[in-house]
Amino acid sequence: MIGGGPGAFIGGVHRIAATMDGEIELVCGAFSSDPEKSKQAGEQLNLQPQRVYGSYKEMIRVENDLPLDQRMDIVSIVTPNNVHFEPARLALENGFHVVLDKPLSFDWKEGKKLQEIAKKSQMLFCLTHTYTGYPMVKEARQQVLSGKFGPIRKIYVDYPQGWLSNLLEAANSGHSSRKQATWRTDPAQSGIAGAMGDIGTHAFNLAEYVSGLTVKKICADINTVVQGRKLDDDGTVLLKFDSGASGFLYATQIAAGEENNTRIRVYGEKGGVEWQQDMANTLIVKWFEKPAEIYRTGTPYVSSFAQHNTRVPAGHPEGYLEAFANLYRNFALCIKAKMKGIEPQPEWLDYPGVDEGVRGMMFIEKVIESGNSQKKWIELE
Amino acid sequence: MIGGGPGAFIGGVHRIAATMDGEIELVCGAFSSDPEKSKQAGEQLNLQPQRVYGSYKEMIRVENDLPLDQRMDIVSIVTPNNVHFEPARLALENGFHVVLDKPLSFDWKEGKKLQEIAKKSQMLFCLTHTYTGYPMVKEARQQVLSGKFGPIRKIYVDYPQGWLSNLLEAANSGHSSRKQATWRTDPAQSGIAGAMGDIGTHAFNLAEYVSGLTVKKICADINTVVQGRKLDDDGTVLLKFDSGASGFLYATQIAAGEENNTRIRVYGEKGGVEWQQDMANTLIVKWFEKPAEIYRTGTPYVSSFAQHNTRVPAGHPEGYLEAFANLYRNFALCIKAKMKGIEPQPEWLDYPGVDEGVRGMMFIEKVIESGNSQKKWIELE
Amino acid sequence: MIGGGPGAFIGGVHRIAATMDGEIELVCGAFSSDPEKSKQAGEQLNLQPQRVYGSYKEMIRVENDLPLDQRMDIVSIVTPNNVHFEPARLALENGFHVVLDKPLSFDWKEGKKLQEIAKKSQMLFCLTHTYTGYPMVKEARQQVLSGKFGPIRKIYVDYPQGWLSNLLEAANSGHSSRKQATWRTDPAQSGIAGAMGDIGTHAFNLAEYVSGLTVKKICADINTVVQGRKLDDDGTVLLKFDSGASGFLYATQIAAGEENNTRIRVYGEKGGVEWQQDMANTLIVKWFEKPAEIYRTGTPYVSSFAQHNTRVPAGHPEGYLEAFANLYRNFALCIKAKMKGIEPQPEWLDYPGVDEGVRGMMFIEKVIESGNSQKKWIELE
Amino acid sequence: MIGGGPGAFIGGVHRIAATMDGEIELVCGAFSSDPEKSKQAGEQLNLQPQRVYGSYKEMIRVENDLPLDQRMDIVSIVTPNNVHFEPARLALENGFHVVLDKPLSFDWKEGKKLQEIAKKSQMLFCLTHTYTGYPMVKEARQQVLSGKFGPIRKIYVDYPQGWLSNLLEAANSGHSSRKQATWRTDPAQSGIAGAMGDIGTHAFNLAEYVSGLTVKKICADINTVVQGRKLDDDGTVLLKFDSGASGFLYATQIAAGEENNTRIRVYGEKGGVEWQQDMANTLIVKWFEKPAEIYRTGTPYVSSFAQHNTRVPAGHPEGYLEAFANLYRNFALCIKAKMKGIEPQPEWLDYPGVDEGVRGMMFIEKVIESGNSQKKWIELE
């Protein structure tokens, strides 16, 4: 693991997610750019001292020299966006599989380069778009792709948060989430986008993942609502898809009182689906002039994709950590398949990778461009 | 009553709503442009035969000649949009108060004229934007106006319907809602807008009513999704308000499986409100880092505006007809106050009128203009 | 109308419900045992002064002497339980149809007598068990009776209220609901039961109505929770049905914070139904190892019983007043059918009558007996 | 770990839960009474072959002989109820801490003996009543114990399941849950109770845990609904608490279409709480004549007990596995505190132990006795 030292949020999530199913073990780490802090983190995690490194470069070099059956297999990178490309490149080029927290990179150009490197390396690559790990999001995608709703017409994605309603990142804010806020609102670490990079990319990925369609044009209203903030904290984006479908996504971090209730609704000619994170184990399936249906995780009637990504029987709620763990589990299953030279099952292959990452970086570039433009529609690519 | 004969939907709603509280009695009508159909409707409604008229012109003329204590006081106009202006004008100019189904008129110009006529006539005027009649929508407005949430930042309005997912208006559709669909999708009766006029205006009115703000600029994506349809059946509109707040509304009639779950969310710096028609008796009040609260109709802790518009104790749900009846009841209370020369209470005055109607017509003109434009933002007025 | 004068709750509800559909008109009343108060109420309701009576005896006598086409057809009795039998008897024996607020009578014996009188009189009789008027409660019954769930196994009815959490009826309580509380907690007016009579009878009726089964044995825990109260304000009752099904109902008025969210769940071998008043327009239909379904009012796919009892399209919520109005409307349709000598439709006949009332009085007698008994099971009849 | 071999459900849950927070590692096991199956399970779990045992007796003997810093610290017992007492006794007497799946033992007598052994051994003991691990259940308890609701009056617990609606345990059922069903409905493995032991004990524990009160008397209706089943699959139990509060619990496994939506509602004089597993991250707090409040996990305003048992920020749902993991985590924290000789924090001590287990066994004995009795109330102890 690279990053995820003291005070980090997503590092701990990755550690729980990676090890939940017993497929992956944490064996080494470079948890901070400060070697002392890295060492402390390693101790807390009960790692062997010699495998806690002072920098990711050192880690990749030393691990690379270990015998094949002893060295790490996967590098998890959970650093701010400006420290995505270099460690990922190094890991891939040294023959390690990579799990990278989204968004892919600091900017689109970097992302494209990383895509090439990944393809060339033949290493596997996972980008943690968590929402695609939920069994009922997978169920939604399977039902939409089955064609049962007819041609898709509308896609709406909501991503409301309220935690940045104040200037948490201010030096004197004293808020427990200050560290989280600081790098996310700093252009030097985050890139050109704030909310759009942090959660807008999730919404965008969800729209394309569930619908199976590709966004072609966008028109964005992008705002920095809290005075003194350096990046956007709010935005709404009109979407046009390649198939002719349309919709919107919005992502805001200043909707005071909202937590993280990501929601997607997709409508075809005959019906559609609705999923929201606050009812993560439920998928509402709607029909024109017929009763809506309530699909649930852990039941015998859902698709193999939903079943494969569930651990407990119906009525035992699984949540965010399990969705995250599904990404790691499928990634590990694919790596093991590769090692054994067997064909991975379609359910295992269903995790987001570098291509989705490049789409996300394209979205970031274009959504900020659109926000600044008087032109109505901006093409993606 | 003008309009509302056999096969109409909204006429029956108006009749129930008008008479629910015993303030208003149906005494006469011109229910159809076909005198025979009008007569039949009058019979079914147990009206005196001599007060069932063959045309609205006849009705206004004859009623005008009756002694003051016998003639009707209020004219309810429930015809398609192309028959709004003339009967309303005639009624106002002959000294009758007017209740008019939204939108105000066939186009904005007509609406402006009607506004002048209404002001000059000194007659009272009510436009039936039903949602403003719900007690919890009134509560939402009162809480927002109180300033307790700080400056308002975001306003989101959803208006999803699915009933026009097919070409119901097709001559051979045979669907029980065909009559409803036909005039609403006919430019000659409906005007330049379909969904935007029918339900978009409700969403727009709700945004301005609850927030107390004025929309200044819009950017619209307007679609005719069902092939063969003559007017828009879907759209999303980015909104910029005079105060600097922003948001969106969407209104669609092709979200297959949706019914009529109008929803509004308003966020200020410290918190905000959420209301949706499917939980009409509940208002969710959200706070930054404090528990959300559930406000309910019929309770002692809601505002006088909510209490005044409720008939039964908490836990006895009131719905659409009661919301509609609140418009009529308040309108009647204001008319009675005027007749008696007393000051109406603020709660009575809280019904939508001709000014809201002109705003709605402005919205219709501009939203269609924006839909057809490559310019991003279009000013309202 | 008998009763329903100043300060009454249910009188106003009856008036709105009776007249909502234009089938019934309020023509006369004896609104209070105090002639002066009755007169005032009549004035407020715009009745002809000569048809506002000082007592129900006078009303029935005078109206009986009017020509058939002028006199009232139906007597609505909305008085406390101790003034149910006499006015109902008098009305029936003088040839008036009767609508009576539940419970049927002061005690079971009186109820049996009234049943005989009603049968003998050949007048129609409606007891306002409101919940049976909801379209989705009717839908629940139709689906259960259809047999699609297999033999019914469990019936659970919840009736939680919290409004009597304090001693509202205390002379000095000053609470706006004090009048409501006073007679309901007074054995001289209410009979032997408080909560069990007021809302327990509704729950009991709902259980038998939706399941189509008959309760055979009960075991009750009956409590008077608030100190100083003279009647029960809380209870839970185990139920055994004739078919072998079992379940429970509870009815409480001291669940602080609860309003009136009556709920019923019925389970058969293969699935079942769930309805609650706070989501009155929705019926959840559950299945063993299949997705649950969401049935909604105003849709084309519900039974004729649900459709007949709905006024507006899907997504336009109807509530308590409409449910109440459905009882009156069906009652009026049956009376008109009788007058015209035509066969009433099955949907019209679906309103609660004197037999349901006698069942309710039996429940009251036995549930209080069981509450006081050390014997586990008490037979009904 | 003892038990939890191929086909088991709860074993896998224990393994995820135990290791989620990195406090506990799986080092050895006797996964089946069949040594071969145990071996296979150990291989799949990547254990060292020499620490996979053919029987629990062997495991405890061999591990006991290992040096203190190498041997296991905790024994997790996840076998059917008839194999609880012996392995637990052996583990305790040999100086291992014990985690035991509920219910405590085969019968009450055994349970009492185990309680004595546990007390004498000074080893720590955790009984996995999962629901007490949910942060919002802990929040409910803290709010109730704070006294803010006044004296508690009513406690209602629902535990509806439907998975045993058919005779799954029949030899030819072929259902994927057959193994689960078989031992749970077999008196030789489960004891005298079926549903009451499996889920009724959870409901009972939840009632006492959240209310802080002790059940004193019960009156039970216990049923075996599915023909051919050997133990109860359904029951409702009236409850009387020591404080004078009353309520009920029901637990059923034949409510076709239900999954596992455990729910508890507690009402005091001024308000109360409502929690249900399907909305596990939400606690509704209700008030008499004031707005209800929505408390949520991961927020800064909840109690230290809720915060301590949450891993991710508000809006990132945690579920059943995290609740289960909280039991293990708190147990591990207490063991470490004991090892280090420091005082455990109150939040760590908040896990169910052997005393709760004995209460549960008492409940099982008495609820079955009551179900068979014509006496209304049966005392507990």
mmCIF file of N, CA and C in Angstrom, chain D residues 10-91:
data_model
loop_
_atom_site.group_PDB
_atom_site.id
_atom_site.type_symbol
_atom_site.label_atom_id
_atom_site.label_comp_id
_atom_site.label_asym_id
_atom_site.label_seq_id
_atom_site.Cartn_x
_atom_site.Cartn_y
_atom_site.Cartn_z
ATOM 1 N N ILE D 10 -22.884 -19.315 9.270
ATOM 2 C CA ILE D 10 -22.432 -18.367 10.277
ATOM 3 C C ILE D 10 -20.919 -18.417 10.488
ATOM 4 N N GLY D 11 -20.300 -19.527 10.117
ATOM 5 C CA GLY D 11 -18.852 -19.616 10.244
ATOM 6 C C GLY D 11 -18.146 -18.558 9.413
ATOM 7 N N GLY D 12 -18.548 -18.440 8.164
ATOM 8 C CA GLY D 12 -17.942 -17.444 7.290
ATOM 9 C C GLY D 12 -18.154 -16.036 7.814
ATOM 10 N N VAL D 13 -19.351 -15.801 8.344
ATOM 11 C CA VAL D 13 -19.644 -14.493 8.921
ATOM 12 C C VAL D 13 -18.697 -14.208 10.079
ATOM 13 N N HIS D 14 -18.509 -15.173 10.953
ATOM 14 C CA HIS D 14 -17.592 -14.990 12.074
ATOM 15 C C HIS D 14 -16.181 -14.685 11.586
ATOM 16 N N ARG D 15 -15.749 -15.385 10.543
ATOM 17 C CA ARG D 15 -14.372 -15.164 10.068
ATOM 18 C C ARG D 15 -14.186 -13.744 9.528
ATOM 19 N N ILE D 16 -15.158 -13.286 8.718
ATOM 20 C CA ILE D 16 -15.051 -11.902 8.214
ATOM 21 C C ILE D 16 -15.095 -10.925 9.376
ATOM 22 N N ALA D 17 -16.057 -11.155 10.267
ATOM 23 C CA ALA D 17 -16.263 -10.227 11.379
ATOM 24 C C ALA D 17 -15.044 -10.157 12.283
ATOM 25 N N ALA D 18 -14.451 -11.317 12.558
ATOM 26 C CA ALA D 18 -13.340 -11.356 13.500
ATOM 27 C C ALA D 18 -12.123 -10.623 12.971
ATOM 28 N N THR D 19 -11.907 -10.714 11.660
ATOM 29 C CA THR D 19 -10.658 -10.192 11.109
ATOM 30 C C THR D 19 -10.808 -8.803 10.487
ATOM 31 N N MET D 20 -12.021 -8.288 10.427
ATOM 32 C CA MET D 20 -12.252 -7.040 9.695
ATOM 33 C C MET D 20 -11.361 -5.896 10.154
ATOM 34 N N ASP D 21 -11.168 -5.785 11.450
ATOM 35 C CA ASP D 21 -10.471 -4.610 11.954
ATOM 36 C C ASP D 21 -9.006 -4.869 12.266
ATOM 37 N N GLY D 22 -8.514 -6.028 11.818
ATOM 38 C CA GLY D 22 -7.092 -6.288 11.999
ATOM 39 C C GLY D 22 -6.702 -6.564 13.448
ATOM 40 N N GLU D 23 -7.685 -6.763 14.316
ATOM 41 C CA GLU D 23 -7.369 -7.041 15.723
ATOM 42 C C GLU D 23 -7.165 -8.537 15.963
ATOM 43 N N ILE D 24 -7.795 -9.336 15.125
ATOM 44 C CA ILE D 24 -7.796 -10.788 15.341
ATOM 45 C C ILE D 24 -7.392 -11.466 14.041
ATOM 46 N N GLU D 25 -6.636 -12.548 14.163
ATOM 47 C CA GLU D 25 -6.218 -13.318 12.998
ATOM 48 C C GLU D 25 -6.672 -14.762 13.197
ATOM 49 N N LEU D 26 -7.137 -15.391 12.119
ATOM 50 C CA LEU D 26 -7.508 -16.807 12.202
ATOM 51 C C LEU D 26 -6.234 -17.642 12.105
ATOM 52 N N VAL D 27 -5.942 -18.403 13.154
ATOM 53 C CA VAL D 27 -4.682 -19.163 13.146
ATOM 54 C C VAL D 27 -4.870 -20.674 13.137
ATOM 55 N N CYS D 28 -6.021 -21.123 13.610
ATOM 56 C CA CYS D 28 -6.216 -22.569 13.643
ATOM 57 C C CYS D 28 -7.701 -22.888 13.660
ATOM 58 N N GLY D 29 -8.062 -24.165 13.506
ATOM 59 C CA GLY D 29 -9.471 -24.503 13.498
ATOM 60 C C GLY D 29 -9.727 -25.984 13.512
ATOM 61 N N ALA D 30 -10.921 -26.311 14.037
ATOM 62 C CA ALA D 30 -11.457 -27.658 13.907
ATOM 63 C C ALA D 30 -12.829 -27.452 13.289
ATOM 64 N N PHE D 31 -12.858 -27.453 11.950
ATOM 65 C CA PHE D 31 -14.007 -26.921 11.230
ATOM 66 C C PHE D 31 -15.146 -27.898 11.060
ATOM 67 N N SER D 32 -14.857 -29.168 11.364
ATOM 68 C CA SER D 32 -15.899 -30.164 11.154
ATOM 69 C C SER D 32 -15.606 -31.356 12.055
ATOM 70 N N SER D 33 -16.640 -32.098 12.388
ATOM 71 C CA SER D 33 -16.421 -33.321 13.158
ATOM 72 C C SER D 33 -15.823 -34.409 12.262
ATOM 73 N N ASP D 34 -15.846 -34.146 10.962
ATOM 74 C CA ASP D 34 -15.206 -35.046 10.004
ATOM 75 C C ASP D 34 -13.811 -34.483 9.705
ATOM 76 N N PRO D 35 -12.735 -35.188 10.168
ATOM 77 C CA PRO D 35 -11.378 -34.643 10.034
ATOM 78 C C PRO D 35 -11.025 -34.263 8.599
ATOM 79 N N GLU D 36 -11.520 -35.021 7.655
ATOM 80 C CA GLU D 36 -11.189 -34.736 6.258
ATOM 81 C C GLU D 36 -11.782 -33.390 5.822
ATOM 82 N N LYS D 37 -13.022 -33.190 6.202
ATOM 83 C CA LYS D 37 -13.677 -31.931 5.860
ATOM 84 C C LYS D 37 -13.001 -30.767 6.563
ATOM 85 N N SER D 38 -12.587 -30.997 7.777
ATOM 86 C CA SER D 38 -11.900 -29.951 8.522
ATOM 87 C C SER D 38 -10.621 -29.559 7.796
ATOM 88 N N LYS D 39 -9.904 -30.559 7.347
ATOM 89 C CA LYS D 39 -8.645 -30.332 6.647
ATOM 90 C C LYS D 39 -8.856 -29.491 5.379
ATOM 91 N N GLN D 40 -9.889 -29.897 4.624
ATOM 92 C CA GLN D 40 -10.186 -29.152 3.392
ATOM 93 C C GLN D 40 -10.503 -27.694 3.699
ATOM 94 N N ALA D 41 -11.321 -27.490 4.703
ATOM 95 C CA ALA D 41 -11.691 -26.114 5.059
ATOM 96 C C ALA D 41 -10.449 -25.321 5.432
ATOM 97 N N GLY D 42 -9.562 -25.938 6.198
ATOM 98 C CA GLY D 42 -8.340 -25.253 6.604
ATOM 99 C C GLY D 42 -7.474 -24.865 5.421
ATOM 100 N N GLU D 43 -7.409 -25.760 4.447
ATOM 101 C CA GLU D 43 -6.637 -25.441 3.242
ATOM 102 C C GLU D 43 -7.204 -24.236 2.515
ATOM 103 N N GLN D 44 -8.518 -24.264 2.348
ATOM 104 C CA GLN D 44 -9.161 -23.148 1.655
ATOM 105 C C GLN D 44 -8.904 -21.833 2.376
ATOM 106 N N LEU D 45 -8.752 -21.908 3.672
ATOM 107 C CA LEU D 45 -8.537 -20.695 4.459
ATOM 108 C C LEU D 45 -7.050 -20.379 4.624
ATOM 109 N N ASN D 46 -6.208 -21.094 3.895
ATOM 110 C CA ASN D 46 -4.763 -20.837 3.914
ATOM 111 C C ASN D 46 -4.137 -20.966 5.301
ATOM 112 N N LEU D 47 -4.666 -21.871 6.114
ATOM 113 C CA LEU D 47 -4.062 -22.090 7.431
ATOM 114 C C LEU D 47 -2.866 -23.034 7.306
ATOM 115 N N GLN D 48 -1.967 -22.960 8.300
ATOM 116 C CA GLN D 48 -0.878 -23.944 8.365
ATOM 117 C C GLN D 48 -1.500 -25.306 8.634
ATOM 118 N N PRO D 49 -1.126 -26.314 7.846
ATOM 119 C CA PRO D 49 -1.763 -27.647 7.975
ATOM 120 C C PRO D 49 -1.706 -28.208 9.389
ATOM 121 N N GLN D 50 -0.582 -27.970 10.090
ATOM 122 C CA GLN D 50 -0.467 -28.565 11.426
ATOM 123 C C GLN D 50 -1.425 -27.910 12.427
ATOM 124 N N ARG D 51 -2.038 -26.769 12.057
ATOM 125 C CA ARG D 51 -2.975 -26.132 12.985
ATOM 126 C C ARG D 51 -4.438 -26.320 12.552
ATOM 127 N N VAL D 52 -4.644 -27.238 11.645
ATOM 128 C CA VAL D 52 -6.014 -27.631 11.307
ATOM 129 C C VAL D 52 -6.261 -28.978 11.953
ATOM 130 N N TYR D 53 -7.246 -29.019 12.826
ATOM 131 C CA TYR D 53 -7.408 -30.181 13.706
ATOM 132 C C TYR D 53 -8.621 -31.015 13.307
ATOM 133 N N GLY D 54 -8.558 -32.261 13.718
ATOM 134 C CA GLY D 54 -9.633 -33.186 13.400
ATOM 135 C C GLY D 54 -10.791 -33.137 14.376
ATOM 136 N N SER D 55 -10.550 -32.528 15.526
ATOM 137 C CA SER D 55 -11.640 -32.387 16.486
ATOM 138 C C SER D 55 -11.316 -31.207 17.413
ATOM 139 N N TYR D 56 -12.341 -30.678 18.054
ATOM 140 C CA TYR D 56 -12.086 -29.523 18.925
ATOM 141 C C TYR D 56 -11.282 -29.937 20.156
ATOM 142 N N LYS D 57 -11.473 -31.186 20.566
ATOM 143 C CA LYS D 57 -10.708 -31.656 21.729
ATOM 144 C C LYS D 57 -9.207 -31.647 21.418
ATOM 145 N N GLU D 58 -8.893 -32.165 20.251
ATOM 146 C CA GLU D 58 -7.498 -32.169 19.823
ATOM 147 C C GLU D 58 -6.963 -30.742 19.742
ATOM 148 N N MET D 59 -7.762 -29.861 19.161
ATOM 149 C CA MET D 59 -7.308 -28.487 18.987
ATOM 150 C C MET D 59 -6.985 -27.851 20.328
ATOM 151 N N ILE D 60 -7.890 -27.998 21.273
ATOM 152 C CA ILE D 60 -7.667 -27.343 22.565
ATOM 153 C C ILE D 60 -6.458 -27.968 23.270
ATOM 154 N N ARG D 61 -6.320 -29.271 23.166
ATOM 155 C CA ARG D 61 -5.189 -29.938 23.801
ATOM 156 C C ARG D 61 -3.863 -29.480 23.193
ATOM 157 N N VAL D 62 -3.792 -29.535 21.860
ATOM 158 C CA VAL D 62 -2.525 -29.210 21.192
ATOM 159 C C VAL D 62 -2.172 -27.737 21.362
ATOM 160 N N GLU D 63 -3.164 -26.890 21.152
ATOM 161 C CA GLU D 63 -2.888 -25.448 21.268
ATOM 162 C C GLU D 63 -2.462 -25.097 22.687
ATOM 163 N N ASN D 64 -3.061 -25.782 23.621
ATOM 164 C CA ASN D 64 -2.725 -25.537 25.026
ATOM 165 C C ASN D 64 -1.251 -25.819 25.313
ATOM 166 N N ASP D 65 -0.696 -26.735 24.543
ATOM 167 C CA ASP D 65 0.699 -27.095 24.761
ATOM 168 C C ASP D 65 1.671 -26.147 24.064
ATOM 169 N N LEU D 66 1.162 -25.303 23.183
ATOM 170 C CA LEU D 66 2.052 -24.363 22.472
ATOM 171 C C LEU D 66 2.525 -23.286 23.445
ATOM 172 N N PRO D 67 3.676 -22.689 23.155
ATOM 173 C CA PRO D 67 4.129 -21.556 23.974
ATOM 174 C C PRO D 67 3.075 -20.448 23.941
ATOM 175 N N LEU D 68 3.034 -19.704 25.028
ATOM 176 C CA LEU D 68 1.995 -18.677 25.181
ATOM 177 C C LEU D 68 1.917 -17.700 24.015
ATOM 178 N N ASP D 69 3.075 -17.343 23.474
ATOM 179 C CA ASP D 69 3.050 -16.330 22.399
ATOM 180 C C ASP D 69 2.732 -16.930 21.033
ATOM 181 N N GLN D 70 2.542 -18.234 20.975
ATOM 182 C CA GLN D 70 2.213 -18.846 19.693
ATOM 183 C C GLN D 70 0.785 -19.400 19.655
ATOM 184 N N ARG D 71 0.294 -19.798 20.784
ATOM 185 C CA ARG D 71 -1.007 -20.458 20.782
ATOM 186 C C ARG D 71 -2.127 -19.440 20.541
ATOM 187 N N MET D 72 -3.256 -19.947 20.146
ATOM 188 C CA MET D 72 -4.423 -19.091 19.921
ATOM 189 C C MET D 72 -4.843 -18.443 21.242
ATOM 190 N N ASP D 73 -5.514 -17.256 21.137
ATOM 191 C CA ASP D 73 -6.004 -16.572 22.336
ATOM 192 C C ASP D 73 -7.503 -16.800 22.553
ATOM 193 N N ILE D 74 -8.183 -16.878 21.447
ATOM 194 C CA ILE D 74 -9.652 -16.906 21.495
ATOM 195 C C ILE D 74 -10.148 -18.129 20.739
ATOM 196 N N VAL D 75 -11.148 -18.788 21.306
ATOM 197 C CA VAL D 75 -11.834 -19.854 20.578
ATOM 198 C C VAL D 75 -13.212 -19.349 20.146
ATOM 199 N N SER D 76 -13.482 -19.434 18.834
ATOM 200 C CA SER D 76 -14.816 -19.105 18.310
ATOM 201 C C SER D 76 -15.585 -20.385 18.068
ATOM 202 N N ILE D 77 -16.755 -20.493 18.658
ATOM 203 C CA ILE D 77 -17.539 -21.722 18.524
ATOM 204 C C ILE D 77 -18.795 -21.428 17.707
ATOM 205 N N VAL D 78 -18.909 -22.037 16.541
ATOM 206 C CA VAL D 78 -19.989 -21.723 15.601
ATOM 207 C C VAL D 78 -20.720 -22.991 15.183
ATOM 208 N N THR D 79 -20.840 -23.907 16.114
ATOM 209 C CA THR D 79 -21.501 -25.193 15.880
ATOM 210 C C THR D 79 -22.991 -25.115 16.233
ATOM 211 N N PRO D 80 -23.782 -26.129 15.859
ATOM 212 C CA PRO D 80 -25.164 -26.194 16.332
ATOM 213 C C PRO D 80 -25.241 -26.210 17.864
ATOM 214 N N ASN D 81 -26.425 -25.889 18.385
ATOM 215 C CA ASN D 81 -26.600 -25.644 19.823
ATOM 216 C C ASN D 81 -26.174 -26.815 20.712
ATOM 217 N N ASN D 82 -26.297 -28.063 20.194
ATOM 218 C CA ASN D 82 -25.947 -29.220 21.018
ATOM 219 C C ASN D 82 -24.435 -29.381 21.164
ATOM 220 N N VAL D 83 -23.679 -28.624 20.393
ATOM 221 C CA VAL D 83 -22.217 -28.662 20.516
ATOM 222 C C VAL D 83 -21.714 -27.276 20.941
ATOM 223 N N HIS D 84 -22.384 -26.694 21.918
ATOM 224 C CA HIS D 84 -21.921 -25.419 22.476
ATOM 225 C C HIS D 84 -21.211 -25.632 23.815
ATOM 226 N N PHE D 85 -21.866 -26.373 24.661
ATOM 227 C CA PHE D 85 -21.406 -26.458 26.040
ATOM 228 C C PHE D 85 -20.016 -27.082 26.170
ATOM 229 N N GLU D 86 -19.847 -28.259 25.593
ATOM 230 C CA GLU D 86 -18.595 -28.993 25.779
ATOM 231 C C GLU D 86 -17.373 -28.224 25.278
ATOM 232 N N PRO D 87 -17.377 -27.783 24.038
ATOM 233 C CA PRO D 87 -16.197 -27.036 23.579
ATOM 234 C C PRO D 87 -15.990 -25.741 24.369
ATOM 235 N N ALA D 88 -17.068 -25.083 24.761
ATOM 236 C CA ALA D 88 -16.911 -23.837 25.516
ATOM 237 C C ALA D 88 -16.293 -24.135 26.878
ATOM 238 N N ARG D 89 -16.800 -25.156 27.534
ATOM 239 C CA ARG D 89 -16.263 -25.553 28.838
ATOM 240 C C ARG D 89 -14.775 -25.847 28.732
ATOM 241 N N LEU D 90 -14.453 -26.680 27.754
ATOM 242 C CA LEU D 90 -13.067 -27.093 27.571
ATOM 243 C C LEU D 90 -12.155 -25.896 27.316
ATOM 244 N N ALA D 91 -12.624 -25.013 26.479
ATOM 245 C CA ALA D 91 -11.824 -23.826 26.138
ATOM 246 C C ALA D 91 -11.606 -22.963 27.372
#
